[in-house]
Tab-separated table of C-alpha atoms and ligand atoms in Angstrom:
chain	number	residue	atom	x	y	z
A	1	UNK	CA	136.158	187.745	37.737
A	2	UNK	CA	138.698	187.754	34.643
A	3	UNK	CA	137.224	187.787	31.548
A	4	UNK	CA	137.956	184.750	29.501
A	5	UNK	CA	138.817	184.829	25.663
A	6	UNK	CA	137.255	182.814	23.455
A	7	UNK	CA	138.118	179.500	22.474
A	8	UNK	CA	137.647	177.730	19.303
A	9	UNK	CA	138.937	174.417	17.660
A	10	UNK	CA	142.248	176.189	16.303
A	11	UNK	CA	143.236	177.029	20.045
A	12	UNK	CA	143.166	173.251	20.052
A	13	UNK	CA	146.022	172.871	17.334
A	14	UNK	CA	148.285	175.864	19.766
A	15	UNK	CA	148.086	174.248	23.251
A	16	UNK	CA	146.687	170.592	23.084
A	17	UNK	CA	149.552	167.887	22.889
A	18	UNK	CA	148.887	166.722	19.022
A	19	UNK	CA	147.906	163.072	19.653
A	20	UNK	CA	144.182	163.892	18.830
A	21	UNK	CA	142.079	165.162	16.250
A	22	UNK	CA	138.948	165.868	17.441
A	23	UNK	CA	135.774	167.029	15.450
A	24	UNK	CA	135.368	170.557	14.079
A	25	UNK	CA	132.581	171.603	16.782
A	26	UNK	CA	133.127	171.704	20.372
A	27	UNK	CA	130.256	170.441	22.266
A	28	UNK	CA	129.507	172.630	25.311
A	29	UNK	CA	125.804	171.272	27.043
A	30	UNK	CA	124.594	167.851	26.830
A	31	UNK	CA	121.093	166.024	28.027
A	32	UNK	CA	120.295	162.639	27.365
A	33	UNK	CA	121.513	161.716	24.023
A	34	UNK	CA	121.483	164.986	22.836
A	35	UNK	CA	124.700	167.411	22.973
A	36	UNK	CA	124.857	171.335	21.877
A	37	UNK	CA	127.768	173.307	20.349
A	38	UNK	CA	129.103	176.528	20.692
A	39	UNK	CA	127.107	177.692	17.595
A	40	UNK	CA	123.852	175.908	19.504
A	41	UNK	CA	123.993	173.195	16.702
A	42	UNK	CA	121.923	169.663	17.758
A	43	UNK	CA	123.363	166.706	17.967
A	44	UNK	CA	122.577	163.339	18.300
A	45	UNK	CA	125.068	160.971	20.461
A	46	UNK	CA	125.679	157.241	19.520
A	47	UNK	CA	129.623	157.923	20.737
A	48	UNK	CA	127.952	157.501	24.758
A	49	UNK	CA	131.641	159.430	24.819
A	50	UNK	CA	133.509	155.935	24.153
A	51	UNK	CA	130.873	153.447	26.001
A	52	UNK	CA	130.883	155.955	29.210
A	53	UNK	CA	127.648	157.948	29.107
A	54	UNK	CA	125.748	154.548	30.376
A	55	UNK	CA	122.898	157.250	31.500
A	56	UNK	CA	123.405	159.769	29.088
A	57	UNK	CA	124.391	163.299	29.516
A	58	UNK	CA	124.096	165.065	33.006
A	59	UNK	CA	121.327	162.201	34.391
A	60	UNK	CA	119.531	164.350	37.355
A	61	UNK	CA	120.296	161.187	39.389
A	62	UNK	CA	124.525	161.752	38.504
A	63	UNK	CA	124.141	165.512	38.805
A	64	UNK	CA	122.593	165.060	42.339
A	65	UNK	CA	125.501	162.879	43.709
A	66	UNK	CA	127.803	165.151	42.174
A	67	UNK	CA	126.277	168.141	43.622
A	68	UNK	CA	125.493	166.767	47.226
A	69	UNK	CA	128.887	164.951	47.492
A	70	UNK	CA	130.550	168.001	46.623
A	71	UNK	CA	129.297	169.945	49.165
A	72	UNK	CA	130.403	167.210	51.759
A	73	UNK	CA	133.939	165.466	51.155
A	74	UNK	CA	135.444	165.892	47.977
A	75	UNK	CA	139.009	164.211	48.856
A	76	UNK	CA	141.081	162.465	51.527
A	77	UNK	CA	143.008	160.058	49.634
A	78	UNK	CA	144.049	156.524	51.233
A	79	UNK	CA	145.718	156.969	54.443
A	80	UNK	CA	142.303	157.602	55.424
A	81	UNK	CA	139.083	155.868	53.793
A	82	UNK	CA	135.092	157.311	53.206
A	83	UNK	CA	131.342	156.119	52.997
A	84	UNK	CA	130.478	156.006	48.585
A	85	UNK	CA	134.225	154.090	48.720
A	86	UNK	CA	132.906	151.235	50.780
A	87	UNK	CA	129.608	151.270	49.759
A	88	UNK	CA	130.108	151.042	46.148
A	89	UNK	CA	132.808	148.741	46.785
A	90	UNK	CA	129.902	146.558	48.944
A	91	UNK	CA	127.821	146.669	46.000
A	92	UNK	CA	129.615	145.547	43.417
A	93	UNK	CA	130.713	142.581	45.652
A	94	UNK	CA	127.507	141.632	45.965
A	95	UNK	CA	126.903	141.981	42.474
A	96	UNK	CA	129.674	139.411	41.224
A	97	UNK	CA	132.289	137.062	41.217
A	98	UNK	CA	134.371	139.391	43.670
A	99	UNK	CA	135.330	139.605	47.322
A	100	UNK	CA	138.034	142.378	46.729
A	101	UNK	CA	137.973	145.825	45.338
A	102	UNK	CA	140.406	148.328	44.346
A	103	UNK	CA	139.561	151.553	43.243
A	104	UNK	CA	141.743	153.717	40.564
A	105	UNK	CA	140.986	156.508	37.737
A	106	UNK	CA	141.222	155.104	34.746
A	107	UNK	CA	140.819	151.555	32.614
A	108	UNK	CA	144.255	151.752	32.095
A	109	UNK	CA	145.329	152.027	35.927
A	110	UNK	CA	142.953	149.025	36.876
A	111	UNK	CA	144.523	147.117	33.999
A	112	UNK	CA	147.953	148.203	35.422
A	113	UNK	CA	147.027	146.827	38.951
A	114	UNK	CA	144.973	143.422	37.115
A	115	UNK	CA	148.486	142.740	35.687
A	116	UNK	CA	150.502	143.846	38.623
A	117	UNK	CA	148.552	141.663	40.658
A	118	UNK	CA	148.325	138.687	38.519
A	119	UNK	CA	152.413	138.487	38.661
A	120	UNK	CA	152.772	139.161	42.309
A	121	UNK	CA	150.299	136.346	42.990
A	122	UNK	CA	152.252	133.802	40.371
A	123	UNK	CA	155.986	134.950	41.502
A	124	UNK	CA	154.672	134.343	45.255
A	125	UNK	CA	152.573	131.781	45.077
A	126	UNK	CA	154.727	129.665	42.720
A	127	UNK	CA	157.937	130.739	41.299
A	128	UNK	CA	159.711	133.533	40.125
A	129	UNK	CA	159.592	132.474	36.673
A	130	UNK	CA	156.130	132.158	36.627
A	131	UNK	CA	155.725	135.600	34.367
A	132	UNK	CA	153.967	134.771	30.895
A	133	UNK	CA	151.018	136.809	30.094
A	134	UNK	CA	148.935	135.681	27.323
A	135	UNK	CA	146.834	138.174	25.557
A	136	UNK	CA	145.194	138.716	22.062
A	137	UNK	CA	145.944	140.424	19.053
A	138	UNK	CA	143.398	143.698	18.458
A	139	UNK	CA	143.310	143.597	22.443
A	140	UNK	CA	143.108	147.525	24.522
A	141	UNK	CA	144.195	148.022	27.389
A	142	UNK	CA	145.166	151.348	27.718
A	143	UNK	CA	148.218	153.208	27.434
A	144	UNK	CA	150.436	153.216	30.572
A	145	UNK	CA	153.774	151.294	29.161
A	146	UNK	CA	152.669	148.208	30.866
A	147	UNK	CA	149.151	147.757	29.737
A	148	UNK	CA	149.835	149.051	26.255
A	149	UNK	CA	152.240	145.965	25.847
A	150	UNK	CA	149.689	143.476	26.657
A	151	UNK	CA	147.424	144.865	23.522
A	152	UNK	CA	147.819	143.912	21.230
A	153	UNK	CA	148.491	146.036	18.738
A	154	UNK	CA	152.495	147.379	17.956
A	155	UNK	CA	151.714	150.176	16.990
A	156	UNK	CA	150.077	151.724	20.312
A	157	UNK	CA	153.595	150.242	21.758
A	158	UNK	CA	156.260	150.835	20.002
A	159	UNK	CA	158.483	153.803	19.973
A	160	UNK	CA	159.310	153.717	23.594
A	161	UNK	CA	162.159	151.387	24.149
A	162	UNK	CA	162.165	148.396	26.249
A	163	UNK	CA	159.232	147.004	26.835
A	164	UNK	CA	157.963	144.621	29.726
A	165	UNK	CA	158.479	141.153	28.846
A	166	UNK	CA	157.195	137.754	28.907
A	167	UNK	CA	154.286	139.120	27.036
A	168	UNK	CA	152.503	136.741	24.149
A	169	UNK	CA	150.454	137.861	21.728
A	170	UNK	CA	147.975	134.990	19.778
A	171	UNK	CA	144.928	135.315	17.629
A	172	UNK	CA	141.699	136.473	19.423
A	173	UNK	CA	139.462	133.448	19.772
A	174	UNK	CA	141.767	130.771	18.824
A	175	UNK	CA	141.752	128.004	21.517
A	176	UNK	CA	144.284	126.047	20.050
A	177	UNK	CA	146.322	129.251	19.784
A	178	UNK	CA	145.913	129.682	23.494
A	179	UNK	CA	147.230	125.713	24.041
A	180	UNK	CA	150.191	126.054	22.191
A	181	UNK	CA	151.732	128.576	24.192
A	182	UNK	CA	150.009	128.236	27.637
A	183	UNK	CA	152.594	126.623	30.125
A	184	UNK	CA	153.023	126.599	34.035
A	185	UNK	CA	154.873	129.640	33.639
A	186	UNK	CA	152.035	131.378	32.518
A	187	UNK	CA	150.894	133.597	35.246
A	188	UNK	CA	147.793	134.939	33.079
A	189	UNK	CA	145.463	135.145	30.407
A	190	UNK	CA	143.758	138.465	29.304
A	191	UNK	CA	141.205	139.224	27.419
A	192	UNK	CA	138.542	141.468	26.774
A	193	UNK	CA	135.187	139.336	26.179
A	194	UNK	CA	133.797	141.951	23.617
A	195	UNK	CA	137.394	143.888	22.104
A	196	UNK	CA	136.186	146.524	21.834
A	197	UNK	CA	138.514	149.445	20.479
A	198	UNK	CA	139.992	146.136	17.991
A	199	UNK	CA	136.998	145.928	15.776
A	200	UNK	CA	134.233	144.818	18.198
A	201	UNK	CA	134.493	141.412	18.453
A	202	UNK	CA	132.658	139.274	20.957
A	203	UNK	CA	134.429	135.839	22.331
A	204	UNK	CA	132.751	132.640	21.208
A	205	UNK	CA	130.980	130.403	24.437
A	206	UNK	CA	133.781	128.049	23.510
A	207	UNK	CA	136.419	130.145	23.582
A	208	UNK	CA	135.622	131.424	27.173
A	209	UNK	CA	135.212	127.721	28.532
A	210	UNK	CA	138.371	126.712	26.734
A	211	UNK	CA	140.421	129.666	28.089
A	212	UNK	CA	138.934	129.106	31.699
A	213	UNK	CA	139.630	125.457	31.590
A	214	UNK	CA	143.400	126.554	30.474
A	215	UNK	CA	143.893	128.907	32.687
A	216	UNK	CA	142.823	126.053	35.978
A	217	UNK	CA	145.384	123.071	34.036
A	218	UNK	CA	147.858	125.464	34.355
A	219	UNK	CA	147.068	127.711	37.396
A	220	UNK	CA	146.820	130.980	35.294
A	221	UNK	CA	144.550	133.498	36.154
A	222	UNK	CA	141.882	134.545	34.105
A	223	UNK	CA	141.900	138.337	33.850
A	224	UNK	CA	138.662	139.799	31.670
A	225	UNK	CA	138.843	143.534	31.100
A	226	UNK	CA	135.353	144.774	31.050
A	227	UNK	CA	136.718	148.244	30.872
A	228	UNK	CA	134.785	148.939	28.131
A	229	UNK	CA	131.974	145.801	28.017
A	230	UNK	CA	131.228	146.202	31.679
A	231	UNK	CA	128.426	148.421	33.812
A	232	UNK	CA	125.612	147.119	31.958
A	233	UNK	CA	127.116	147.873	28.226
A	234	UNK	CA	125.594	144.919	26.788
A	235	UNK	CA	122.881	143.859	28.523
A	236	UNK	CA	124.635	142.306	31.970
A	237	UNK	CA	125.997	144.039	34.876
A	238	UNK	CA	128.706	142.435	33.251
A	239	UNK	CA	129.357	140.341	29.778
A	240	UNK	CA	131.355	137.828	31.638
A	241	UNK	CA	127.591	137.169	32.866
A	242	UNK	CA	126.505	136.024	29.590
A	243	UNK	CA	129.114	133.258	29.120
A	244	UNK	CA	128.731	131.535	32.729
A	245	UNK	CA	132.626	132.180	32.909
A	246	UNK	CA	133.764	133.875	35.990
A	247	UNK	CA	136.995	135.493	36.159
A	248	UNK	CA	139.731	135.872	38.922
A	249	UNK	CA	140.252	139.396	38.263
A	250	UNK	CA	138.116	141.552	36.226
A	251	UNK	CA	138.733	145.613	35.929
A	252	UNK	CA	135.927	148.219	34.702
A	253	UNK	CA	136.016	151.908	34.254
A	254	UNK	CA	133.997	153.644	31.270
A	255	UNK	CA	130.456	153.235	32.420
A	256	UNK	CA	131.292	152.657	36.073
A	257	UNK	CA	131.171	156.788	37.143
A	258	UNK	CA	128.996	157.654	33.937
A	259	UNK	CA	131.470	160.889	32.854
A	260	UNK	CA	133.364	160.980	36.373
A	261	UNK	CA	136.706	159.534	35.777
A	262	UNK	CA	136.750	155.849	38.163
A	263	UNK	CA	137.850	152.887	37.452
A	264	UNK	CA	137.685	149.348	39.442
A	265	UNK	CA	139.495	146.071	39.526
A	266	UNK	CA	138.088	143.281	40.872
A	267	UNK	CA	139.559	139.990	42.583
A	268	UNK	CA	138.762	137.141	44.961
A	269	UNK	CA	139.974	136.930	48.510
A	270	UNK	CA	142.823	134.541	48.077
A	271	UNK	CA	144.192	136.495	45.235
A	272	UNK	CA	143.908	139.491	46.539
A	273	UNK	CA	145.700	138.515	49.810
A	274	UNK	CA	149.177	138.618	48.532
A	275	UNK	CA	148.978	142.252	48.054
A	276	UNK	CA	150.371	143.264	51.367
A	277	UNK	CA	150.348	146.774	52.732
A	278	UNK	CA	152.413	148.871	50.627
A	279	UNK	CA	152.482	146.672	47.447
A	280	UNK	CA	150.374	148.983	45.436
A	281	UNK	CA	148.547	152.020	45.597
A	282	UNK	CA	147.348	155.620	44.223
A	283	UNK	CA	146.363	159.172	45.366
A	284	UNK	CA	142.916	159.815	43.919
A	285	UNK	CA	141.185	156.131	43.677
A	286	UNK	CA	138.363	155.488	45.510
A	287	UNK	CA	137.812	159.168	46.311
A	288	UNK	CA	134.537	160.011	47.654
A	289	UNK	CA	133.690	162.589	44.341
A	290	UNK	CA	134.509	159.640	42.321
A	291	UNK	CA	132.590	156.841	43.881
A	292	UNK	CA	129.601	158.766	45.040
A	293	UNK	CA	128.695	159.142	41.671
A	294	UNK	CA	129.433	155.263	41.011
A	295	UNK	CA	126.908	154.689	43.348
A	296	UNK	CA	124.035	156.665	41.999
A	297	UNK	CA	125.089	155.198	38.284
A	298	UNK	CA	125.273	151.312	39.502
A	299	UNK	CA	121.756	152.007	41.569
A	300	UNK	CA	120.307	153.027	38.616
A	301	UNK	CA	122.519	150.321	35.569
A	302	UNK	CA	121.867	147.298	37.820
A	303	UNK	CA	118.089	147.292	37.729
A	304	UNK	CA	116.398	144.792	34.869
A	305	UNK	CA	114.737	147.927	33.857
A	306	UNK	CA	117.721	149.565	32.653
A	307	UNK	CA	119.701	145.983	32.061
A	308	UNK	CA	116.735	144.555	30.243
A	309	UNK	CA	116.255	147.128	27.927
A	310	UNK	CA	119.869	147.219	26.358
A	311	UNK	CA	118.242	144.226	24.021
A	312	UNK	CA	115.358	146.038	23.020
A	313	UNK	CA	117.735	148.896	21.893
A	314	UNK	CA	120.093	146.575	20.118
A	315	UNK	CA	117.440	145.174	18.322
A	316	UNK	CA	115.957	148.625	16.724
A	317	UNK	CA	119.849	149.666	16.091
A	318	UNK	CA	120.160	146.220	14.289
A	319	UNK	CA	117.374	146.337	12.564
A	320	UNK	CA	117.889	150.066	11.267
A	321	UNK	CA	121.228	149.125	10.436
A	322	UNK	CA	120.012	146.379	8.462
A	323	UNK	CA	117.657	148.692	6.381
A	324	UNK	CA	120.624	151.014	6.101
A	325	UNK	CA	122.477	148.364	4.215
A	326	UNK	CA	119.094	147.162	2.212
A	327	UNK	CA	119.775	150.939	0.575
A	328	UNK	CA	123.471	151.435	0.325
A	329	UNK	CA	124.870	147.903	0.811
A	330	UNK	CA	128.033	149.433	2.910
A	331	UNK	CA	127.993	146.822	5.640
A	332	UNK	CA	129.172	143.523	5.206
A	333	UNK	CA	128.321	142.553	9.172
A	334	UNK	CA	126.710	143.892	12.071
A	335	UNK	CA	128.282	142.498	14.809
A	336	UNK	CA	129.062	142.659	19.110
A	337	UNK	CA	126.614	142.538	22.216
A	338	UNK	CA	123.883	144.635	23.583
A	339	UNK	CA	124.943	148.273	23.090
A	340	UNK	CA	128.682	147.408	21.585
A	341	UNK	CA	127.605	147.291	18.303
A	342	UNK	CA	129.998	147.085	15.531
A	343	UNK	CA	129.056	147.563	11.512
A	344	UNK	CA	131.744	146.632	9.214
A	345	UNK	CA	132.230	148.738	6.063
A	346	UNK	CA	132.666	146.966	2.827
A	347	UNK	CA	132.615	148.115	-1.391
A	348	UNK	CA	132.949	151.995	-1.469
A	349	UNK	CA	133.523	152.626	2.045
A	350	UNK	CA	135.725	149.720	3.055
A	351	UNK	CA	138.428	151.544	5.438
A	352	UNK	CA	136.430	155.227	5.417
A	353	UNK	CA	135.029	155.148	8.547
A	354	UNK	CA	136.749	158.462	9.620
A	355	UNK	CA	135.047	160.124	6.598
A	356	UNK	CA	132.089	158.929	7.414
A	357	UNK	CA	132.363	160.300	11.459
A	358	UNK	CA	132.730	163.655	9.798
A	359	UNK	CA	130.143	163.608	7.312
A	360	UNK	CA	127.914	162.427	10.633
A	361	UNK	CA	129.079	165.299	12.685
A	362	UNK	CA	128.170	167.415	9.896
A	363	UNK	CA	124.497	166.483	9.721
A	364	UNK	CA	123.991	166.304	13.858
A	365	UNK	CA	125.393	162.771	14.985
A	366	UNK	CA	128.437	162.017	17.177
A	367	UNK	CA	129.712	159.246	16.308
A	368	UNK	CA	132.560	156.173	16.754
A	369	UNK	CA	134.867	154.307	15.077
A	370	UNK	CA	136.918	150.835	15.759
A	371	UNK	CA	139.590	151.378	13.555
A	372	UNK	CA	139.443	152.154	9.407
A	373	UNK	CA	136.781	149.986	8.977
A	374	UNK	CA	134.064	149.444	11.456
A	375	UNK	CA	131.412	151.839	12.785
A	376	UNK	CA	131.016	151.893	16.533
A	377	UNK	CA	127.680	152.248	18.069
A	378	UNK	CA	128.129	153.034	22.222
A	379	UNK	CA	124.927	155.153	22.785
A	380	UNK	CA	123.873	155.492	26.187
A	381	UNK	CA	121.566	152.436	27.915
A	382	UNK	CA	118.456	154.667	28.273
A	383	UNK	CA	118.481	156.569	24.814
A	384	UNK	CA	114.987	156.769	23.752
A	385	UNK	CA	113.189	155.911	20.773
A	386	UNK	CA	113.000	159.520	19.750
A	387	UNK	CA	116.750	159.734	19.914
A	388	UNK	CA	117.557	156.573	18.038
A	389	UNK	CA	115.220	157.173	15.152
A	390	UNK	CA	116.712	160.569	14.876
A	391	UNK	CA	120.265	159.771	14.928
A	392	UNK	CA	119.539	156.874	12.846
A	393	UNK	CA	117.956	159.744	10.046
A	394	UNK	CA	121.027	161.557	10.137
A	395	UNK	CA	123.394	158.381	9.121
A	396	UNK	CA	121.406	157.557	6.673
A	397	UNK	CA	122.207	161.221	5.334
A	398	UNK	CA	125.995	160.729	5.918
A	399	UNK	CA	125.840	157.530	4.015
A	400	UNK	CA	123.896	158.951	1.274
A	401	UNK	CA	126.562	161.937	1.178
A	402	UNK	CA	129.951	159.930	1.321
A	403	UNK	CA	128.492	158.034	-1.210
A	404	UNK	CA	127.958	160.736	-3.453
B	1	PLP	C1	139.091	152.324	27.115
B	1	PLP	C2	139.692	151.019	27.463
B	1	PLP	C3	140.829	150.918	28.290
B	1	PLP	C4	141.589	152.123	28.764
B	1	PLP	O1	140.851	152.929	29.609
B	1	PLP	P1	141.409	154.405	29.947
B	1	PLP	O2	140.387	154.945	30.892
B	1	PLP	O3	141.481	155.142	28.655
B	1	PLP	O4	142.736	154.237	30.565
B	1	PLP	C5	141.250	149.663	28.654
B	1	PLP	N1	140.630	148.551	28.226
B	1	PLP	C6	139.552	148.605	27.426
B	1	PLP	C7	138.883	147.341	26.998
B	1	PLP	C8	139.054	149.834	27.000
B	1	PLP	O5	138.000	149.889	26.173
C-alpha cells in the first residue's frame, strides 16, 4: 500500500475550499460522547456534530448496519429500488403525519424538493401565479441557491445574482406578520418549529395554530423543516409532535442516518400525487448504505426509552447551566426544546461565543454556536451522566478563562 503523509490542520488552509475554519485539533476516533485527536487528547462532545450524532459516536447498533449492509448492496440508484429504502420509508409513515416519502442526501436537498413540491402542487392545482413562499427571518435551510433564499438571512444569499423570487421574508413568530402578507397566491409557509442555526428559537403554541389556520384560509401548505429539530432532537420523534400541528410536508436529515449522510421529505398522498414520473429526482437518495443505517438509528430514537429521556437530559443541562450563570452571570436566557438548547451570552461575553468554542476545545469540549451570541448545546440523546457532568466541568473552565 502507499504510504500516506501526514496531515495536520495547516494542510487544511492548502487544499480545503476556505469557507470554514475549523478547530485547531483534528478529531480522529470517537465513542459515545467522547472524541480523540491526533495527539490522543479527550474530548467531550456537546456539538452531537451539528444535532446529528442522535446516538453518539460509532453506536455498535449503527456500526453493525453499516458493516452488514456493506457487505450486501451498497448502491443501485433509482431506476431500480431496495429493502432499508422501503422499510425505513414504511416506518416513518407509520410514525407520522405522512403517506409519502422521498429520500435525498442532505437537509438542503429535502428542503429543495419541500419547496419544489410545494410550487408544483400550487401552479397545478390552482394557478400559475400561485408562487409566494412565506418564510422567517433567522430561518436555515441550507445552501443550494433555492433553499438559501427562503432563509432568511442575506447574507448566506447574496453574492450570487438573481435569486428565485416570490420569496417573503417576516419576523419569526409574528402571526400578524404572517396575515399581512399571506394571500391566495401564497403557495407556502416555512418554518422551522425550533430555528435552529438562527439563535435557537422555539415557535410559540399560538404561532403554530395561527400559521396552520393561515395556511387552510388560504390553501398554503404548511412546510416544517425538522432538518435539524427532527429524529427525536427534542424529545418527539418529531417537534411538530409537541404542538398538535401537523404539517403537509415536513423534511429531516441530521439525526435521521446518525453520521451517514440521508435526508427525508415527507408529504401526504394528495400532495405528493402531482409529482409525476420524471418531475424530480436524484442519484444517491434512498440508497441502501444510506437507509440501512436509518433504520437501525430510528429502531433505536423512536423508543420512549431513548425519546423519554431527552427531558431528563435537558433538565441536568438546564440546571448546570443555571449554576453556571449563578457564578459568572454570562447568560441572560437559556432557551429551545429537549436537546436544542440555546444559552444567550450577555455583559462580558455578549457576541464572543466563537472565543468561547476555542477556549472549550482547549480544555476537552466540542462545542456549538448559533451565531455571535448564543451557545448551542446538540449532544447526543443517550449521553450519560458521566459525560454531561464532565463536559459541563470543562465549560465552566472556559468561562472562568475567557473571563479572565
Ligand atoms: C442543517 C440544516 C439544513 C441544511 O442541511 P444540510 O444537510 O447542511 O444541507 C436545513 N435546515 C435546517 C433547519 C438545518 O438545521
Amino acid at each position: 500500500m502507499k504510504e500516506q503523509q501526514a496531515v495536520d490542520r495547516q494542510t487544511y488552509d492548502q487544499v480545503i475550499l476556505p469557507i470554514y475554519s475549523p478547530a485547531e485539533f483534528i478529531p480522529v476516533r470517537g465513542e459515545g460522547s467522547r472524541v480523540w485527536d491526533q495527539q490522543g487528547k479527550e474530548y467531550i462532545d456537546f456539538a452531537g456534530g451539528i444535532a446529528v450524532l442522535a446516538l453518539g459516536h460509532c453506536h455498535p447498533a449503527l456500526v453493525s448496519a453499516v458493516r452488514e449492509q456493506s457487505e450486501k448492496l451498497w448502491h443501485v440508484s433509482n431506476i431500480f429500488t431496495n429493502e432499508p429504502t422501503l422499510r425505513l420509508a414504511q416506518k416513518l409513515i407509520a410514525a407520522t403525519f405522512a403517506e409519502r416519502v422521498f429520500f435525498a442526501n442532505s437537509g438542503a436537498e429535502a428542503n429543495e424538493a419541500a419547496f419544489k413540491l410545494a410550487r408544483h402542487y400550487a401552479i397545478t392545482q390552482y394557478s400559475p401565479y400561485k408562487t409566494k413562499i412565506i418564510a422567517f427571518k433567522q430561518g436555515f435551510h441550507g445552501r443550494t441557491f433555492f433553499t438559501v433564499s427562503v432563509g432568511g438571512q442575506a447574507k448566506y444569499a447574496d453574492g450570487f445574482g438573481p435569486k428565485p423570487a416570490d420569496i417573503i421574508h417576516v419576523p419569526f413568530n409574528d402571526l400578524d406578520a404572517v396575515k399581512a402578507v399571506i394571500d391566495e397566491n401564497t403557495c407556502a409557509v416555512v418554518l422551522e418549529p425550533v430555528q435552529g442555526e438562527g439563535g435557537v428559537t422555539a415557535a410559540t403554541q399560538e404561532f403554530m395554530q395561527g400559521v396552520r389556520q393561515l395556511c387552510d384560509d388560504n390553501n398554503a401548505l404548511l412546510v416544517f423543516d425538522e432538518v435539524q429539530s427532527g429524529m427525536g432532537r427534542t424529545g418527539k420523534l418529531f417537534t411538530y409532535m409537541h404542538y398538535g400541528v401537523a404539517p403537509d410536508i415536513l423534511t429531516t436529515a441530521k439525526a435521521l442516518g446518525g453520521g451517514f449522510p440521508i435526508s427525508a421529505m415527507l408529504t401526504t398522498d394528495k400532495i405528493a400525487k402531482v409529482m409525476g414520473l420524471g418531475t424530480h429526482g436524484t442519484t444517491y437518495g434512498g440508497n441502501p448504505l444510506a437507509c440501512a443505517v436509518g433504520n437501525a438509528a430510528f429502531d433505536i430514537i423512536n423508543t420512549p426509552e431513548v425519546l423519554d429521556g431527552v427531558e431528563k437530559r435537558r433538565e441536568y443541562f438546564v440546571e448546570a447551566l443555571n449554576q453556571l450563570n449563578d457564578k459568572y452571570h454570562v447568560f441572560s436566557e437559556i432557551r429551545g426544546l429537549g436537546l436544542l438548547i440555546g444559552a444567550e451570552l450577555t455583559g462580558k461575553l455578549q457576541g464572543h461565543s466563537k472565543d468561547i468554542l476555542q477556549a472549550c476545545a482547549d480544555e476537552g469540549l466540542m462545542m456549538l454556536n448559533a451565531g455571535p451570541n448564543v451557545l448551542r448545546f446538540t449532544p447526543s440523546l443517550i449521553i450519560s451522566e458521566e459525560e454531561m457532568k464532565s463536559g459541563m466541568a470543562k465549560l465552566d473552565k472556559a468561562l472562568e478563562k475567557v473571563l479572565a
